[in-house]
Coordinates of N, CA and C in Angstrom, one line a residue:
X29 N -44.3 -25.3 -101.9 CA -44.7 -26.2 -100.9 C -43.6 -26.4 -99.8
X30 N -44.0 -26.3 -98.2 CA -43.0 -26.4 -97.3 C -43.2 -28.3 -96.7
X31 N -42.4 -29.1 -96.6 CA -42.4 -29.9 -95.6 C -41.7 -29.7 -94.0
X32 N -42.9 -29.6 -93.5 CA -42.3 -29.9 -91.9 C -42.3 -30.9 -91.2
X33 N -41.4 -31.6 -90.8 CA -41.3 -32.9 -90.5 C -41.4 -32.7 -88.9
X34 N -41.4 -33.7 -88.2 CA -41.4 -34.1 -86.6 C -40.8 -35.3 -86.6
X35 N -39.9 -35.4 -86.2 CA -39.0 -36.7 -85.8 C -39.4 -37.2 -84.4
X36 N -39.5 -38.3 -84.2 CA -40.0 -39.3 -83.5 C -40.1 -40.9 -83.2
X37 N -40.5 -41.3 -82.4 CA -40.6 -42.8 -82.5 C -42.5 -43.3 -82.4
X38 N -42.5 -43.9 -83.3 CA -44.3 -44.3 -83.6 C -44.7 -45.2 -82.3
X39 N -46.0 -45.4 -81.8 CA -46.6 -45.8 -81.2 C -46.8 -45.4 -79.5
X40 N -47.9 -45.8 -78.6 CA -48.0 -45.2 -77.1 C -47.0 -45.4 -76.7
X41 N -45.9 -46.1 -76.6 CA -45.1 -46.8 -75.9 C -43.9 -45.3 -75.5
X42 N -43.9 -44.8 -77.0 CA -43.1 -43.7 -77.1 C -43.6 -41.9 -76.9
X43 N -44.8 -42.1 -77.1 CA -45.1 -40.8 -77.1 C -45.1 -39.7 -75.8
X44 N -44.6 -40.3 -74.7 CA -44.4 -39.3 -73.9 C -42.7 -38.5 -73.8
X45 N -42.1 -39.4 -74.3 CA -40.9 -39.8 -74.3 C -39.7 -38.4 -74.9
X46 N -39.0 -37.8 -74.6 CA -38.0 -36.7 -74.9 C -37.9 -36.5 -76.1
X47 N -37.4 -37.9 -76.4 CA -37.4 -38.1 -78.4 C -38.5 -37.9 -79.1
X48 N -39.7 -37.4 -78.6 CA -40.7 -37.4 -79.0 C -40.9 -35.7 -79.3
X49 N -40.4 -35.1 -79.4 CA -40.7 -33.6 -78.8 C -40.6 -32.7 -80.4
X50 N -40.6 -33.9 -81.3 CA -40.7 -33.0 -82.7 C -41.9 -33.6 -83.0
X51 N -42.3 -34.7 -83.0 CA -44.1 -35.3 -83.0 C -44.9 -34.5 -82.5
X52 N -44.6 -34.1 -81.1 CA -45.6 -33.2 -80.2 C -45.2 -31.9 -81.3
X53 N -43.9 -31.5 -81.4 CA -44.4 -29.9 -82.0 C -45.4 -30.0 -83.2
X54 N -45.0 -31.2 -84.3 CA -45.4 -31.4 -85.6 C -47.8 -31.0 -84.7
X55 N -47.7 -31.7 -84.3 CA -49.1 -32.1 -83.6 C -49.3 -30.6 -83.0
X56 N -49.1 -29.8 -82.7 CA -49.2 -28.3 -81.7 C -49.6 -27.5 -83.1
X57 N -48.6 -28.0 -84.5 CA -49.1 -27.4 -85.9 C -50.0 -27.6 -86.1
X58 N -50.4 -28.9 -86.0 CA -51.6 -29.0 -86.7 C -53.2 -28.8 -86.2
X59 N -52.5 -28.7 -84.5 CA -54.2 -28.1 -83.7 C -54.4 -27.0 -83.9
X60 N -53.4 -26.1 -84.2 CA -53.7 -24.8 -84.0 C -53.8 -24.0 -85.5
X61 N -53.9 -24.9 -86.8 CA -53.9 -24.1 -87.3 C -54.9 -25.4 -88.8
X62 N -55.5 -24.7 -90.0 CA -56.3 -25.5 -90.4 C -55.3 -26.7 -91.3
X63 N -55.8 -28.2 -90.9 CA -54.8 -29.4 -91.6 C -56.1 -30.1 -92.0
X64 N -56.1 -31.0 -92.8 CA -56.5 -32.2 -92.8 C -56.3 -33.0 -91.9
X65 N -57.4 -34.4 -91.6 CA -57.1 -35.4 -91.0 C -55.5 -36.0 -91.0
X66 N -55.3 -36.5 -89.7 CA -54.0 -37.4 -90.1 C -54.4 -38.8 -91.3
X67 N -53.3 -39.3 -92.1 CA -53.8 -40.1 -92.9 C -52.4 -40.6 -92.8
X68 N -52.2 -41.5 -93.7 CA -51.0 -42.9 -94.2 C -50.4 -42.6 -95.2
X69 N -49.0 -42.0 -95.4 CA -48.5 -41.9 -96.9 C -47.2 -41.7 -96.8
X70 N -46.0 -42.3 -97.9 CA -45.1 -42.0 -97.5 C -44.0 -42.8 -96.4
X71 N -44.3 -43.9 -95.4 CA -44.3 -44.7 -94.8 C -44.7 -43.7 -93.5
X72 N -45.4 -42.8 -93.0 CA -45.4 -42.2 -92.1 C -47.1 -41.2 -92.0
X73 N -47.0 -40.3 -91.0 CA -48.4 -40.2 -90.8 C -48.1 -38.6 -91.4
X74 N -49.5 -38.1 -92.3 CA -49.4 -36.9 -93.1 C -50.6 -36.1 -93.1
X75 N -50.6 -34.9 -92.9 CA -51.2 -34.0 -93.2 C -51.2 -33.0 -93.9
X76 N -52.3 -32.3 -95.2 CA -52.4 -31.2 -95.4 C -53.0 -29.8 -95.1
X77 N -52.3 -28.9 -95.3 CA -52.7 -27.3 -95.0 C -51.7 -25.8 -95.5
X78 N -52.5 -25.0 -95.2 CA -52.3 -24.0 -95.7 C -51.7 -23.4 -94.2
X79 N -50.4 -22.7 -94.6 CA -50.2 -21.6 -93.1 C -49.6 -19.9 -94.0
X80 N -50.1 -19.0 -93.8 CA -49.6 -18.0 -94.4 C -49.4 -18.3 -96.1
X81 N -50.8 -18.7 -96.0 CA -50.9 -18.5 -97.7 C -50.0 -19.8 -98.7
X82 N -48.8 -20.5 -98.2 CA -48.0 -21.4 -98.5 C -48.9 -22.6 -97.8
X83 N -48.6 -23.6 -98.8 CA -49.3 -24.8 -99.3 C -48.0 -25.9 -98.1
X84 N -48.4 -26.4 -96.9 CA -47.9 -27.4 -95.9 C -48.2 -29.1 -96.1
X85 N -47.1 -29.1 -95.6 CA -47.1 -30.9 -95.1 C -46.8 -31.5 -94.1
X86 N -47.3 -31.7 -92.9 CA -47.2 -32.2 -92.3 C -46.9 -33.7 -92.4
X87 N -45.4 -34.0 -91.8 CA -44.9 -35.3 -91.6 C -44.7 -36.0 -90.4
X88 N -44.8 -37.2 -89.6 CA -44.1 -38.2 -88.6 C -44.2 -39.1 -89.3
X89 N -42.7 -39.6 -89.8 CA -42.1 -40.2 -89.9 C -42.6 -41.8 -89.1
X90 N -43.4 -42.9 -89.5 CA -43.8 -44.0 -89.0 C -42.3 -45.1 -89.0
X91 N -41.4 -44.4 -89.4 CA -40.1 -45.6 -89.4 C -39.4 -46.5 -88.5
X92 N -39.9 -45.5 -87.3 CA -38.8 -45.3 -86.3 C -37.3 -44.2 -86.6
X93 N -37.1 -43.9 -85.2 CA -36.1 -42.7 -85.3 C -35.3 -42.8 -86.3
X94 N -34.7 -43.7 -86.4 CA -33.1 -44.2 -87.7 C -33.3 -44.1 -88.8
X95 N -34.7 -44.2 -89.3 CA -34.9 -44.6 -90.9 C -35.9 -43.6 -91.0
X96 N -35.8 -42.2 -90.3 CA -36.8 -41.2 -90.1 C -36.6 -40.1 -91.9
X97 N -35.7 -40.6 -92.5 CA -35.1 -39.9 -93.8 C -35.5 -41.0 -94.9
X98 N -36.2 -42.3 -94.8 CA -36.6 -43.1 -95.6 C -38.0 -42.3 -96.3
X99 N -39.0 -41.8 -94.9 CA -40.4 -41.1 -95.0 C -39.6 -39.9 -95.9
X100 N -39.5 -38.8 -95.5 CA -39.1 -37.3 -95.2 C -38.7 -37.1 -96.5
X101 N -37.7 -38.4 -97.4 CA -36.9 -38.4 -98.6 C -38.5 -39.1 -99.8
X102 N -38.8 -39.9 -99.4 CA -40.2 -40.4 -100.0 C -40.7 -38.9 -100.6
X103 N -41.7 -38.1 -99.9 CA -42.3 -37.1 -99.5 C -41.9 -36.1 -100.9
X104 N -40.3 -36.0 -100.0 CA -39.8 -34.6 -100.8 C -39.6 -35.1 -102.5
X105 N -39.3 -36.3 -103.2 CA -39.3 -36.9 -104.0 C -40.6 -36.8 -105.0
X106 N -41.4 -37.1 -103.8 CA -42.9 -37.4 -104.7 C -43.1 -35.6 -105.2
X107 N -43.0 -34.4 -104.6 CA -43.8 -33.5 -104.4 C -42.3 -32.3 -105.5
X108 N -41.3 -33.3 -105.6 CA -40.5 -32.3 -106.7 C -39.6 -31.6 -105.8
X109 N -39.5 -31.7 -104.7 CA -39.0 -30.3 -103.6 C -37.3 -30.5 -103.4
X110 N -36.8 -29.7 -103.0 CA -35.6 -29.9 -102.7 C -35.3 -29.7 -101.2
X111 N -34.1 -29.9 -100.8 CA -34.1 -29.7 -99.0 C -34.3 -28.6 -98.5
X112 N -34.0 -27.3 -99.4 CA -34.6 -26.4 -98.9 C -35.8 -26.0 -98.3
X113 N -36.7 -27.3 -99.0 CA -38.2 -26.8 -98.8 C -38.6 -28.1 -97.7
X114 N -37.7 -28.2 -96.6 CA -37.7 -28.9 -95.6 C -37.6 -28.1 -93.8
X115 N -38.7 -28.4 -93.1 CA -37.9 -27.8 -92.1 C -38.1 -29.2 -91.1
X116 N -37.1 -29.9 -90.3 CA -37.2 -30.9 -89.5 C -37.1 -30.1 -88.0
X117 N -37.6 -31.0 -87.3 CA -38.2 -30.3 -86.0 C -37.4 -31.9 -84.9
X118 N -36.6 -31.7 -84.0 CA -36.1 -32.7 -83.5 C -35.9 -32.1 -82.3
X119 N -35.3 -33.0 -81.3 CA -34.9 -33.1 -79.8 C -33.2 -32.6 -80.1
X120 N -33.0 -31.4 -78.8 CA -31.6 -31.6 -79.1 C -31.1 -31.6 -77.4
X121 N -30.0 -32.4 -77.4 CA -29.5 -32.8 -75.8 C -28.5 -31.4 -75.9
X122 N -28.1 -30.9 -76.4 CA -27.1 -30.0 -76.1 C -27.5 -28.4 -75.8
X123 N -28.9 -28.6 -76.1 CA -29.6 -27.4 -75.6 C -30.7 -27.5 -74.2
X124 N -30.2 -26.8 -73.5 CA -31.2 -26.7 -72.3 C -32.7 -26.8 -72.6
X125 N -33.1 -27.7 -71.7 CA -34.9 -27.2 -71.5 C -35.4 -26.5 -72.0
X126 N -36.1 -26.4 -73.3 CA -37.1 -25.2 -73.4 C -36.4 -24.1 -74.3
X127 N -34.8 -24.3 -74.5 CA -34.4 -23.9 -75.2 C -34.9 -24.0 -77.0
X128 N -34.2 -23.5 -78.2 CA -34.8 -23.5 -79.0 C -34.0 -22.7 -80.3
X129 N -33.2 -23.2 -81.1 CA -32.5 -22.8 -82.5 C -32.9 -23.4 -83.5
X130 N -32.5 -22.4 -84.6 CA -32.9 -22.9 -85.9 C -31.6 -22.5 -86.7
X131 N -31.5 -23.2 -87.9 CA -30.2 -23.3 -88.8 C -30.2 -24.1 -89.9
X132 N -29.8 -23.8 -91.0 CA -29.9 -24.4 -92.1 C -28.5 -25.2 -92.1
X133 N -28.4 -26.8 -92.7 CA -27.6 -27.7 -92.7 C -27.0 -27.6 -91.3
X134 N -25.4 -28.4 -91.1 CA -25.3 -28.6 -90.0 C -24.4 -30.2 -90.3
X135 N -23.9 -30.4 -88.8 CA -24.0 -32.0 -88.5 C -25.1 -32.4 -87.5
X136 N -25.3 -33.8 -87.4 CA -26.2 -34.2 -86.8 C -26.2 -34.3 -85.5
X137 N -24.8 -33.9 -84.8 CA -24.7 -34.1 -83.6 C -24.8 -35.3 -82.9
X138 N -24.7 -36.5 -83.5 CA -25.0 -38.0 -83.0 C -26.4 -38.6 -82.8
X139 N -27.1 -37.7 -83.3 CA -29.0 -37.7 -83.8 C -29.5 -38.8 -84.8
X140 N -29.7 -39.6 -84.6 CA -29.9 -40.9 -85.9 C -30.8 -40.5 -86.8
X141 N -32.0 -39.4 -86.2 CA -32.8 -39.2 -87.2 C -32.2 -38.1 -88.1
X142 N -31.6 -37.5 -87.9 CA -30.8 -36.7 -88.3 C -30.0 -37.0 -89.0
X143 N -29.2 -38.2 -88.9 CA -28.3 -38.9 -89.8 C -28.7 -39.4 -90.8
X144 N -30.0 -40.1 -90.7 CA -30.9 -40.4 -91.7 C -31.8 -39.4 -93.1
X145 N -32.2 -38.8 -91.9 CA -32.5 -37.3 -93.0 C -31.4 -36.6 -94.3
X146 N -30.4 -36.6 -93.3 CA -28.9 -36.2 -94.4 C -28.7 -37.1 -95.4
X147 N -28.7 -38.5 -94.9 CA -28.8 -39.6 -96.3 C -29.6 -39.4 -97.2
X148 N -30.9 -39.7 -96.9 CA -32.1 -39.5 -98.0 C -32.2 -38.1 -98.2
X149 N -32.1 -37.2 -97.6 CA -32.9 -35.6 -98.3 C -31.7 -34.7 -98.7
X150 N -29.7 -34.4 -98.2 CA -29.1 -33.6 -98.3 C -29.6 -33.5 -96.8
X151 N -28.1 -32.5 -96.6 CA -27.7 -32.0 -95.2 C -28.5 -30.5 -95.4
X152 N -28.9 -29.5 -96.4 CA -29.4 -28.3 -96.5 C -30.9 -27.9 -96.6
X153 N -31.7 -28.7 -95.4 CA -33.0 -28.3 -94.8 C -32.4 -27.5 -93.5
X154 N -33.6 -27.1 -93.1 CA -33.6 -25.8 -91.9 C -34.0 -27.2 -90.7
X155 N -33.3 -27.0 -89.8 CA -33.4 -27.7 -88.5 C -34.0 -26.7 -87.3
X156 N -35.1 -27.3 -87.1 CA -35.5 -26.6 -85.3 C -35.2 -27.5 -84.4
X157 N -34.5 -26.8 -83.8 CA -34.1 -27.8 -82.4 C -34.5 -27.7 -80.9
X158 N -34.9 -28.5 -80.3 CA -35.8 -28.1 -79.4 C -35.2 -28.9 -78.2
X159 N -34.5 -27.7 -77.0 CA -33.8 -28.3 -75.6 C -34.5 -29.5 -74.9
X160 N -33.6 -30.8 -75.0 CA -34.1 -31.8 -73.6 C -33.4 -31.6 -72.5
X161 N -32.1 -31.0 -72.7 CA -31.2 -30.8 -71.8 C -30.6 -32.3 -72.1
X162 N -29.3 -32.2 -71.2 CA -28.5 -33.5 -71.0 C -28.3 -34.0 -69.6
X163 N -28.4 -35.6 -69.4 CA -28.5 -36.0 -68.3 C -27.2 -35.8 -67.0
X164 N -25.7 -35.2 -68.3 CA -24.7 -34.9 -67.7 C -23.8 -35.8 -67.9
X165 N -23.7 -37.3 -67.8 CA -23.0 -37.9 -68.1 C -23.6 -39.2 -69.2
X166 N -22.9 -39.4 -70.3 CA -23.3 -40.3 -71.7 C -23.9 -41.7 -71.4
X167 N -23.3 -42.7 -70.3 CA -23.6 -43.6 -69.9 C -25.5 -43.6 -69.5
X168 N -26.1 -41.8 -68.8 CA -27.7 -41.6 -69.1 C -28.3 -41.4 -69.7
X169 N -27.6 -40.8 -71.5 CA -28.3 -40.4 -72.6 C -29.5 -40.8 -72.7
X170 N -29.4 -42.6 -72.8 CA -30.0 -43.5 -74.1 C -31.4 -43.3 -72.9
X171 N -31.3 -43.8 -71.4 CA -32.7 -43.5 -70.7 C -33.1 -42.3 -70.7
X172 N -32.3 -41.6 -70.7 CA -33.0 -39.6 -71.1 C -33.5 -39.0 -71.9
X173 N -33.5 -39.8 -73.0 CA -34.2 -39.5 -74.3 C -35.2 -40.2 -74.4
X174 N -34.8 -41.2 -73.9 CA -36.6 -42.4 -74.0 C -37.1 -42.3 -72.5
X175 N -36.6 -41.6 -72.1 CA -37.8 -41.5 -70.8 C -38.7 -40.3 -71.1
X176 N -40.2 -40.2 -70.4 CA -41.5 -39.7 -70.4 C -41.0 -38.1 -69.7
X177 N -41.5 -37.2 -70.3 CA -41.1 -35.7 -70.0 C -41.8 -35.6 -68.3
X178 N -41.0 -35.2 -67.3 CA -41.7 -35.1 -66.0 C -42.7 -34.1 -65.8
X179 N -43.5 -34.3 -64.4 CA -44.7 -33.7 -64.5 C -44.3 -32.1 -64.6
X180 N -43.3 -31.5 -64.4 CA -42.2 -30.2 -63.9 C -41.9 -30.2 -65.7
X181 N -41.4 -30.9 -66.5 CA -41.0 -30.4 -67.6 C -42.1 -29.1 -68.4
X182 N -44.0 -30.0 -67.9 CA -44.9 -28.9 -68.5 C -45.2 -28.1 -68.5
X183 N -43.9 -27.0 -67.3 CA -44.4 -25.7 -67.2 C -43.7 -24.7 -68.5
X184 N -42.7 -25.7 -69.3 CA -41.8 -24.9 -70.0 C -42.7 -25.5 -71.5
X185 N -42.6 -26.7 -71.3 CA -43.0 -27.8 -72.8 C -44.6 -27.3 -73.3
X186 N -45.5 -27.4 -72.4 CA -46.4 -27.0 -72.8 C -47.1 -25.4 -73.8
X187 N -46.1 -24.3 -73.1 CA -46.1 -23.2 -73.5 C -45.6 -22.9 -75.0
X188 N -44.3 -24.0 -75.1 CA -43.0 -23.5 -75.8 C -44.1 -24.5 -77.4
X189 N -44.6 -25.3 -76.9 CA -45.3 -26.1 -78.4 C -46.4 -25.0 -78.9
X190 N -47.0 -24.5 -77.9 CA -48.8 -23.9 -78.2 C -47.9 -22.9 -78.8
X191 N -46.8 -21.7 -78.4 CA -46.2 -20.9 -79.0 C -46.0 -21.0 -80.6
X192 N -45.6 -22.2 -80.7 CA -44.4 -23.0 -81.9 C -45.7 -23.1 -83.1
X193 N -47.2 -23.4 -82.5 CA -48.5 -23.5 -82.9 C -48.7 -22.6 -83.6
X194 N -49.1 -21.6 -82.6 CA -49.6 -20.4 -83.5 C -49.1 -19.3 -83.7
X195 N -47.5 -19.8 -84.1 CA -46.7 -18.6 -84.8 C -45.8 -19.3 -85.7
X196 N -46.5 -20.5 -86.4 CA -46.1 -21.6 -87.5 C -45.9 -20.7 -88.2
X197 N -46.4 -19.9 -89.2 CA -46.6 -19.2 -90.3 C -45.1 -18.1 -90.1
X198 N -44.7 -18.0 -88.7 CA -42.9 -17.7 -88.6 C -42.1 -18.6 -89.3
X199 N -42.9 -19.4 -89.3 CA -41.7 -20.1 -89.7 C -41.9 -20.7 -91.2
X200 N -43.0 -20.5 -91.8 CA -43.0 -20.8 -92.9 C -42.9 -19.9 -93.8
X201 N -43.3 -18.4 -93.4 CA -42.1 -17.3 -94.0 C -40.6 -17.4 -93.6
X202 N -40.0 -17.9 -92.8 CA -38.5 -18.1 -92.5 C -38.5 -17.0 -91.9
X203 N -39.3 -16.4 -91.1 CA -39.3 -15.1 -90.0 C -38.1 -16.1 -88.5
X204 N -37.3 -16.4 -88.8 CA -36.1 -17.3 -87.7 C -36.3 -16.5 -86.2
X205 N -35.5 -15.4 -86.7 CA -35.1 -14.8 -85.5 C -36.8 -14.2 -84.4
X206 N -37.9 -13.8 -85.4 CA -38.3 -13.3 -84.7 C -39.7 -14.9 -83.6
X207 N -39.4 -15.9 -84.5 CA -39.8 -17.0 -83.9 C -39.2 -17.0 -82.6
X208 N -38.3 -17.4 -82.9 CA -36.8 -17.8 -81.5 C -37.1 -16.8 -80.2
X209 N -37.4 -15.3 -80.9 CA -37.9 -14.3 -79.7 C -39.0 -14.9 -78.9
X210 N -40.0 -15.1 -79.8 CA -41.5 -15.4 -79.4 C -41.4 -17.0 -78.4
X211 N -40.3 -17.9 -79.2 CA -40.4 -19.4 -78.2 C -39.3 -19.2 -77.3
X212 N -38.8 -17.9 -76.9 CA -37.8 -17.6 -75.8 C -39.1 -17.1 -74.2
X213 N -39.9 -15.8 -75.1 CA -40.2 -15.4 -74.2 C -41.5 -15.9 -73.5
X214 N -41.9 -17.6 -74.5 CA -43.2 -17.8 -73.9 C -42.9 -19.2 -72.9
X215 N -41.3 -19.5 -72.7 CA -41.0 -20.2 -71.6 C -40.4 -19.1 -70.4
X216 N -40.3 -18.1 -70.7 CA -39.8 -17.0 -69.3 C -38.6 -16.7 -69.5
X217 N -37.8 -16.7 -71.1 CA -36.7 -16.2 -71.5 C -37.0 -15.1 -71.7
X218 N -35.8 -13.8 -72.1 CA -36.1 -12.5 -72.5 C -35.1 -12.7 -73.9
X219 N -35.6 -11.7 -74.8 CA -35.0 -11.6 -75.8 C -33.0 -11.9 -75.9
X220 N -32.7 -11.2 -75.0 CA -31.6 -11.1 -74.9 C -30.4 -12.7 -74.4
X221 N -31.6 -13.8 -74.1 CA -31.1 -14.5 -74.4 C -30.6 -15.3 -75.5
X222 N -31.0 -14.7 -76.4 CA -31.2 -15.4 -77.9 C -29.8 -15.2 -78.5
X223 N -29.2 -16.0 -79.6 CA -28.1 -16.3 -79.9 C -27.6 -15.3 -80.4
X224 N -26.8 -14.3 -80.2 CA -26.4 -13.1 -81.1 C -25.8 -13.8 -82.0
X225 N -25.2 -14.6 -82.7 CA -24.7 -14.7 -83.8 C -25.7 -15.2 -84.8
X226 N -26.7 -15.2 -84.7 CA -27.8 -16.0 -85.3 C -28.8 -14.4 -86.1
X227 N -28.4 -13.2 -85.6 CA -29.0 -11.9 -85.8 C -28.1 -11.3 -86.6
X228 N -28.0 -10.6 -87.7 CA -27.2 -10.0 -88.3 C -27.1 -8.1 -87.6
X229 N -26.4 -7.7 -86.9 CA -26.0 -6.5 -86.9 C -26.6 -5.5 -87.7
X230 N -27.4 -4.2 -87.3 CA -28.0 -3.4 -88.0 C -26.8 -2.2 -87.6
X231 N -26.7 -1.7 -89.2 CA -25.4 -0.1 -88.8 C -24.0 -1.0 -88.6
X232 N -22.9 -0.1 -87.9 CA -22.2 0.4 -87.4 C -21.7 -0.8 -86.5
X233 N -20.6 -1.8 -85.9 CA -20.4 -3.1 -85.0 C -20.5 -2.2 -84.2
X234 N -20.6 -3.2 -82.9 CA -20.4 -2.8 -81.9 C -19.2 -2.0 -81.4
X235 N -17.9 -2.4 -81.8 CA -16.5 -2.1 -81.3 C -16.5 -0.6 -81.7
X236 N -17.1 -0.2 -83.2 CA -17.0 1.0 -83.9 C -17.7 1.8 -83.2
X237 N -18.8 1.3 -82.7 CA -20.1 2.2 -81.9 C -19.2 2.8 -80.5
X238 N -18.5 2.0 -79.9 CA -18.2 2.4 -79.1 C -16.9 3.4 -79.1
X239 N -15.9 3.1 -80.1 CA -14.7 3.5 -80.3 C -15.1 4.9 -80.7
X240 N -16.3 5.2 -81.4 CA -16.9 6.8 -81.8 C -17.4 7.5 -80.4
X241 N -17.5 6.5 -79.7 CA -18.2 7.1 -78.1 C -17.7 7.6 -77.5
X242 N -16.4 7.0 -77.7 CA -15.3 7.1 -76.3 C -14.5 8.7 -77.3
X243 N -14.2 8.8 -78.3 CA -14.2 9.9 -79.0 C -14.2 11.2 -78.8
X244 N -13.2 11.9 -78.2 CA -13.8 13.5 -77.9 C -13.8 14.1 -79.2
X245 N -14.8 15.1 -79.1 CA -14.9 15.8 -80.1 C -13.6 17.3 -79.7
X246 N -13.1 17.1 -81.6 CA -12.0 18.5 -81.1 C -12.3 20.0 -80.6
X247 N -11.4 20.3 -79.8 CA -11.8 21.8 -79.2 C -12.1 22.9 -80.3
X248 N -12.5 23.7 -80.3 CA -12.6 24.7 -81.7 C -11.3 25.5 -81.2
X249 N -10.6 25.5 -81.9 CA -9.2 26.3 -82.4 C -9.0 28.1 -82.5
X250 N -10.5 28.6 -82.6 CA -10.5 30.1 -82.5 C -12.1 30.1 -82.3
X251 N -12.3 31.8 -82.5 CA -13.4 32.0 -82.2 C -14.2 32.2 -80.7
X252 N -15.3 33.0 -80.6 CA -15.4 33.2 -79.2 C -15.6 32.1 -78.0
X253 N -16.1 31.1 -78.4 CA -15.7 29.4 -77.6 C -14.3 29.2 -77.4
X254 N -13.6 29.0 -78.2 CA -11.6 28.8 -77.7 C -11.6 30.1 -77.4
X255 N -11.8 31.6 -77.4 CA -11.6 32.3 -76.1 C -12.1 32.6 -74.9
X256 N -13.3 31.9 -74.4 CA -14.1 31.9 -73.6 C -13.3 29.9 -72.6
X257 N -12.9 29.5 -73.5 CA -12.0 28.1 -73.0 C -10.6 28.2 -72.7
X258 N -10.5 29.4 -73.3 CA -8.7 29.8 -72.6 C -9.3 30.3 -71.5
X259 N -10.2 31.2 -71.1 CA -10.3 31.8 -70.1 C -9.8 30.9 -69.0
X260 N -11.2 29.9 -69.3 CA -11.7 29.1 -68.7 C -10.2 28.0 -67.7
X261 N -9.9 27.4 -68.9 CA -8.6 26.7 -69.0 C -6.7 26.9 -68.2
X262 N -7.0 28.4 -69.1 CA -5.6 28.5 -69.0 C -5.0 28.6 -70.0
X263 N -4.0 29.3 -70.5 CA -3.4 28.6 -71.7 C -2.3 27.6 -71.5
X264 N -2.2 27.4 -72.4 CA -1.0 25.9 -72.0 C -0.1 26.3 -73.1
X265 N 1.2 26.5 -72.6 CA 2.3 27.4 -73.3 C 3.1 26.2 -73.7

């Protein structure tokens, strides 16, 4: 059984709001693919379903942001699971707009819900992180995160969730990288923006690929080609 969590803050007040942008994904899961009603459990709001044959959980965390690992740790407790079988879905300021990584453990980055999760669950669930961008200077954080996504943010946000929807089952096989492709290119990224370190190298590095390139192959030393290349050449005495 997988838990996927959405970090967030509960009620209208918050839901348009940046910090909200793992609720919306958790919610993109659950339209697009078969869940149960939302229901009460856990101190937070829950759903069940199947995605790619693996048995799901839908979590938001009713805590509020800080005590978002009180739910998440409840959950994983009741159901026997360990952090592995966690993937949390949060806001990240250090990633552009529409941006999008994934990664197992980590620090939290100064993320409270995130801080909280590491308390109650272990640091070694798989985190998605999903670009708000940064306001640029610290003193804007705290309004940039609780302010309402602009009418401009839904040419990226909208695409980047419905994607995140119905290619869940990437992510519940732990298909990473080819997710990351799919929520790159359905904001107007191309592949190649995606994190090369995050891809493990097929063959040969790069350095070696090249170093064999640049490579001449040796002349043949006799035979009618090396006399047809002295002709050619000259000899060199």
């Amino acid at each position: 059984m997988l838990i996927i969590a959405g970090l967030g803050n509960p009620g209208p007040k918050y839901a348009a709001n940046r910090h909200n942008i793992g609720f919306m994904a958790v919610d993109a899961i659950h339209r697009k693919n078969p869940f149960s009603p939302w229901s009460k459990k856990f101190k937070g709001e829950i759903s069940e379903g199947e995605i790619g044959g693996e048995k799901v959980l839908l979590i938001k965390p009713q805590t509020f942001m800080n005590l978002s690992g009180e739910s998440v740790g409840d959950a994983m407790r009741f159901y026997k699971l360990a952090p592995k079988d966690i993937v949390a879905i949060y806001d990240e300021l250090d990633l552009a707009p529409g941006k999008a990584r994934i990664k197992v453990g980590g620090g939290h980055g100064g993320h409270n819900g995130v801080k909280s999760l590491d308390a109650h669950c272990g640091k070694d669930y798989r985190r998605l992180r999903l670009g708000i961008g940064h306001p640029g200077v610290k003193e804007l954080v705290h309004n940039h995160v609780l302010g309402d996504f602009a009418k401009a943010d839904h040419t990226w946000l909208d695409p980047l969730l419905d994607e995140l929807g119905l290619n869940a089952d990437m992510l519940v096989r732990g298909e990473d990288s080819q997710l990351m492709n799919k929520l790159a290119l359905a904001v107007g990224d191309t592949a190649e923006d995606e994190p090369k370190a995050e891809k493990k190298p097929a063959g040969q590095s790069h350095i070696r690929a090249v170093r064999n390139h640049a490579q001449p192959k040796a002349l043949p030393a006799s035979g009618p080609m090396a006399e047809m290349l002295k002709k050619l050449l000259g000899k060199a005495d």
